CSV table of C-alpha atoms in Angstrom, one decimal:
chain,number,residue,atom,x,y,z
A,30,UNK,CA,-4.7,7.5,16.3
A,31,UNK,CA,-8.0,9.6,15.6
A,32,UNK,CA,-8.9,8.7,12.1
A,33,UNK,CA,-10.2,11.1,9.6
A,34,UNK,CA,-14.0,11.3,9.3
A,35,UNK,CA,-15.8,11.3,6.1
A,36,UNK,CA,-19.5,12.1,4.9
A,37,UNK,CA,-21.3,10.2,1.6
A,38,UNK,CA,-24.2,11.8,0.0
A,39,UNK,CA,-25.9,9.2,-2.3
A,40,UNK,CA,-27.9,10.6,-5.1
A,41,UNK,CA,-31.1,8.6,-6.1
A,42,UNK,CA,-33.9,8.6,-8.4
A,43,UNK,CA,-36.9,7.6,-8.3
A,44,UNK,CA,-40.0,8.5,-10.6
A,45,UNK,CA,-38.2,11.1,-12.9
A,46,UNK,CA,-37.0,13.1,-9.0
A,47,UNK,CA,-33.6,13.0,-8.2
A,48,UNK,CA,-32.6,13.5,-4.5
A,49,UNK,CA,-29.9,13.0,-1.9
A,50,UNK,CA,-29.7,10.9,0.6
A,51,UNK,CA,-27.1,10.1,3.6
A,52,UNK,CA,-26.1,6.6,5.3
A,53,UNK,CA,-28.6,7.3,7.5
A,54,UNK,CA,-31.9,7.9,5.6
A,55,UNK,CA,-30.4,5.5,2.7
A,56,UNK,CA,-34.1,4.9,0.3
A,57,UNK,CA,-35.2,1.5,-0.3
A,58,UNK,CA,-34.7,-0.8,-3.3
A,59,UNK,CA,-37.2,1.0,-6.0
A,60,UNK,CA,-34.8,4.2,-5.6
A,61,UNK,CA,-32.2,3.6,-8.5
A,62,UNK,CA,-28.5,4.3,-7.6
A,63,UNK,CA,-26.9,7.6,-9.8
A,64,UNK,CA,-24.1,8.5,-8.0
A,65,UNK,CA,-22.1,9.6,-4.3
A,66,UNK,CA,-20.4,12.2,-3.7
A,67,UNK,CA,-18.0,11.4,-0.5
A,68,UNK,CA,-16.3,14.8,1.3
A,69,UNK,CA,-13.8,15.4,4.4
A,70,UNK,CA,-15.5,16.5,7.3
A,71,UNK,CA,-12.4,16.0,10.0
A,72,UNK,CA,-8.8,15.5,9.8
A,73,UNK,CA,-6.9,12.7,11.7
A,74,UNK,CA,-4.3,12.1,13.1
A,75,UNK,CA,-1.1,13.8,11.1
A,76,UNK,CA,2.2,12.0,11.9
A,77,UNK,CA,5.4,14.1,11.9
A,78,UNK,CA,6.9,12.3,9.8
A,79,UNK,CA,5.0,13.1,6.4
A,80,UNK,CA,7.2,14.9,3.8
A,81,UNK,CA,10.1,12.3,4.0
A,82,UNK,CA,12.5,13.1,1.5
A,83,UNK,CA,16.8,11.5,0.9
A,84,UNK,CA,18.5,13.6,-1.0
A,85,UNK,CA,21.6,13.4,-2.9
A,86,UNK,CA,23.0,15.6,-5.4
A,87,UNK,CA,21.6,14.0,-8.1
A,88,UNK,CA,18.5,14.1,-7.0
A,89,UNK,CA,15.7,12.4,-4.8
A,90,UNK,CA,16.6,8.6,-3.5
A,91,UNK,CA,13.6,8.3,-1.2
A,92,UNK,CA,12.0,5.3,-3.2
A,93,UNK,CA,15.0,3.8,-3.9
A,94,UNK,CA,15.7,3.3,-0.2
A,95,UNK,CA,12.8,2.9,1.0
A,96,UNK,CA,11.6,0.4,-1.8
A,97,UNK,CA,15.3,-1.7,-1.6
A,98,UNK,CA,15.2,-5.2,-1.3
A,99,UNK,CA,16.9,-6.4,1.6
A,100,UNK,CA,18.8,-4.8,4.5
A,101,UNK,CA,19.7,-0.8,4.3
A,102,UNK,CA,22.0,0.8,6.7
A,103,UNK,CA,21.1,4.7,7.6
A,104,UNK,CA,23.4,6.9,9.8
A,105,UNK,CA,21.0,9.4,11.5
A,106,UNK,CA,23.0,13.2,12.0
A,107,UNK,CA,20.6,15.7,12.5
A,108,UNK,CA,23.2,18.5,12.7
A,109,UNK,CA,27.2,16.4,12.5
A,110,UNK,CA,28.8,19.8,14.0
A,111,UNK,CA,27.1,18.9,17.2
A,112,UNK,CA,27.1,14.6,16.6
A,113,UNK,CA,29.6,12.4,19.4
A,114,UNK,CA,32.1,11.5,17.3
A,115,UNK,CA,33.8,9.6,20.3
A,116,UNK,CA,32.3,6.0,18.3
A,117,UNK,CA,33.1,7.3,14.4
A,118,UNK,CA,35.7,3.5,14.5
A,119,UNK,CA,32.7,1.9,14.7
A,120,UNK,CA,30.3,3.9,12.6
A,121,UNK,CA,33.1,3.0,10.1
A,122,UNK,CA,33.8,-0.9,10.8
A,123,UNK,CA,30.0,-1.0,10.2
A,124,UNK,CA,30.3,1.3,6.8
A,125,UNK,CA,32.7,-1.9,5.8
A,126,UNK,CA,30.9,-4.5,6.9
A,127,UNK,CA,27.8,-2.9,5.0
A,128,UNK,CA,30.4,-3.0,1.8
A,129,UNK,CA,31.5,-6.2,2.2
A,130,UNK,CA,28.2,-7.6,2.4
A,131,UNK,CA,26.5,-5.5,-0.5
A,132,UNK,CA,24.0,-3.8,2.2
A,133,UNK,CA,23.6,-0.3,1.4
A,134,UNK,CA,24.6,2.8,3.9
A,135,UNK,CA,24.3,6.3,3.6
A,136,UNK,CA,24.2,9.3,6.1
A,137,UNK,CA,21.1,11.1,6.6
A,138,UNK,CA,21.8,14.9,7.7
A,139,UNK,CA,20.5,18.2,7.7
A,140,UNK,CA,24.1,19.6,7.8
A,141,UNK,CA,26.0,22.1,5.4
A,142,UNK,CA,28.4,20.7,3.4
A,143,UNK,CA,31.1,22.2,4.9
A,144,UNK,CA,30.2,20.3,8.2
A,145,UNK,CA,29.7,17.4,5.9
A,146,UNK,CA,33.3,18.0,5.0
A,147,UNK,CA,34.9,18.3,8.4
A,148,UNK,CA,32.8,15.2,9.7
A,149,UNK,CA,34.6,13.6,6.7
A,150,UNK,CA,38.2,15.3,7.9
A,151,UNK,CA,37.7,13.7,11.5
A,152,UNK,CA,36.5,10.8,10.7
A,153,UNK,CA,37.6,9.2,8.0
A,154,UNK,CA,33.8,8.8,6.7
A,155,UNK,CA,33.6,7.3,3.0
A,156,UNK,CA,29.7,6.7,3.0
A,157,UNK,CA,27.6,8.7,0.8
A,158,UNK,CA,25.7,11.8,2.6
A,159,UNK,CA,21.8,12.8,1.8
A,160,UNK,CA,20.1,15.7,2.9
A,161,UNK,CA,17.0,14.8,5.4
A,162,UNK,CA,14.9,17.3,7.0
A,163,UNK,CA,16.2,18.0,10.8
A,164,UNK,CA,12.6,17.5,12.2
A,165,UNK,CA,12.4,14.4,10.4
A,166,UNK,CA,15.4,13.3,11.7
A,167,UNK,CA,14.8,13.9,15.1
A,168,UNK,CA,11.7,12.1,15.3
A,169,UNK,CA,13.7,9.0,13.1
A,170,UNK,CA,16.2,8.8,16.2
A,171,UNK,CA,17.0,10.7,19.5
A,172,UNK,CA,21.0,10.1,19.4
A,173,UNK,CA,23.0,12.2,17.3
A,174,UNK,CA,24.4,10.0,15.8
A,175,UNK,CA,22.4,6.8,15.8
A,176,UNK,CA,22.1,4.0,13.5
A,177,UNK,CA,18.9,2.6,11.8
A,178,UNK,CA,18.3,-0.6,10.4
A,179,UNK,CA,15.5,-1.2,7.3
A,180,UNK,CA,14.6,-4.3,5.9
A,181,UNK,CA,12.7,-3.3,2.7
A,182,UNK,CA,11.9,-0.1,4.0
A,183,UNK,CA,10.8,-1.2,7.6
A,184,UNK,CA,12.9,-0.1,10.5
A,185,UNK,CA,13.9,-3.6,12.4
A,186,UNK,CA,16.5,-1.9,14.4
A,187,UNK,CA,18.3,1.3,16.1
A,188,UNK,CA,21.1,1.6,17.8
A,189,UNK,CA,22.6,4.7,19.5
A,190,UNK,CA,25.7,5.7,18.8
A,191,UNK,CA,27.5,4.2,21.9
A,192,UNK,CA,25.5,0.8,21.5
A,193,UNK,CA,26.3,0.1,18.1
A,194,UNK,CA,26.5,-3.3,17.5
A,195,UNK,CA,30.2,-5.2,16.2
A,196,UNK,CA,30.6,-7.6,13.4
A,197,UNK,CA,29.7,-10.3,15.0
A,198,UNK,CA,26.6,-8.9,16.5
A,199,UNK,CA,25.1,-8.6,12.8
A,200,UNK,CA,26.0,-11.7,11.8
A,201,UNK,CA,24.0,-13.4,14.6
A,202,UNK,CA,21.4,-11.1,14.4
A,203,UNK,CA,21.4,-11.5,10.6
A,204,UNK,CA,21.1,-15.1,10.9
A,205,UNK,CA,17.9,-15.0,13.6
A,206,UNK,CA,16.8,-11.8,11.3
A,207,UNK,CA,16.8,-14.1,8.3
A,208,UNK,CA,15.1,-17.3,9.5
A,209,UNK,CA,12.0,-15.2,11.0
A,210,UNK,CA,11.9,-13.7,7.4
A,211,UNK,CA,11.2,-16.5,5.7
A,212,UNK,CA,9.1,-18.5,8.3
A,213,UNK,CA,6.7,-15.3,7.8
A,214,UNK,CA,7.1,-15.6,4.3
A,215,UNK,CA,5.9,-18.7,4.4
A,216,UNK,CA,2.8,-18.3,6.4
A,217,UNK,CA,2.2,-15.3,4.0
A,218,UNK,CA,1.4,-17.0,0.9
């Protein structure tokens, strides 16, 4: 990714004369350091993914999530009017697996709440909904729905909606998950 480009101006003195200088004409040692002044000269790369906001109705959840300890379970819906619902038994047996094991889950969407509502009508759905820009969620996940995984705020997993994973399939992968965790961990300190 292009980086952004930057340009320091050093300002020197030498002799009672102040005067500014660039990395490239940088003054020898008798010039006595006052200050820099650093400015923007290019942009870089801008991912899309930039103003990344959860939202519930009591307010922003963003850090929480993304900040959480452990594993988090997100349900990606850009628009649920328009998501398969042909898989919503397992969407749910993974809702209660994520309650039984004190893993977190929520529903990112872009949806009214009336679609909210209906999806919740079909479905059964019990998980909490937040409000995530449609862009955003687009470029999270190209299934509507699909599943993401986050292990303190790092994706380590996504499933589409017809390849979600059973119990046993996070158990095992929980298990492999959890010793390659800690043998990093280790190296880490």
């Amino acid at each position: 990714a292009q980086q952004p480009q930057f340009e320091t101006t050093f300002i020197m003195e030498k002799d009672g004369q102040r005067k500014e200088f660039t990395v490239d004409n940088y003054p020898d040692s008798t010039w006595t350091f006052i200050d820099s002044k650093t400015i923007q000269t290019a942009e870089g790369y801008v991912p899309p993914i930039h103003d990344f906001t959860i939202a519930t109705e009591d307010g922003d959840i963003t850090s929480e999530v993304l900040e959480k300890e452990g594993y988090t379970f997100l349900l990606i819906s850009p628009h649920l009017e328009y998501a398969d619902d042909s898989y919503f038994d397992r969407i749910n047996q993974v809702y209660e697996y994520c309650q039984d094991n004190g893993y977190p889950f929520y529903c990112l969407t872009a949806s009214t709440d009336r679609a909210r509502n209906r999806w919740r009508d079909m479905t059964g759905a019990e998980y909490p909904f937040c409000t995530t820009d449609e862009t955003t969620l687009k470029t999270m996940i190209r299934s509507n729905p699909g599943l993401m995984l986050l292990r303190q705020g790092t994706v380590i997993r996504k499933w589409s909606h017809n390849r979600l994973p059973n119990e046993q399939q996070f158990v095992q992968r929980n298990r492999r998950s959890e010793e390659r965790f800690s043998r990093n961990a280790e190296t880490d300190i």
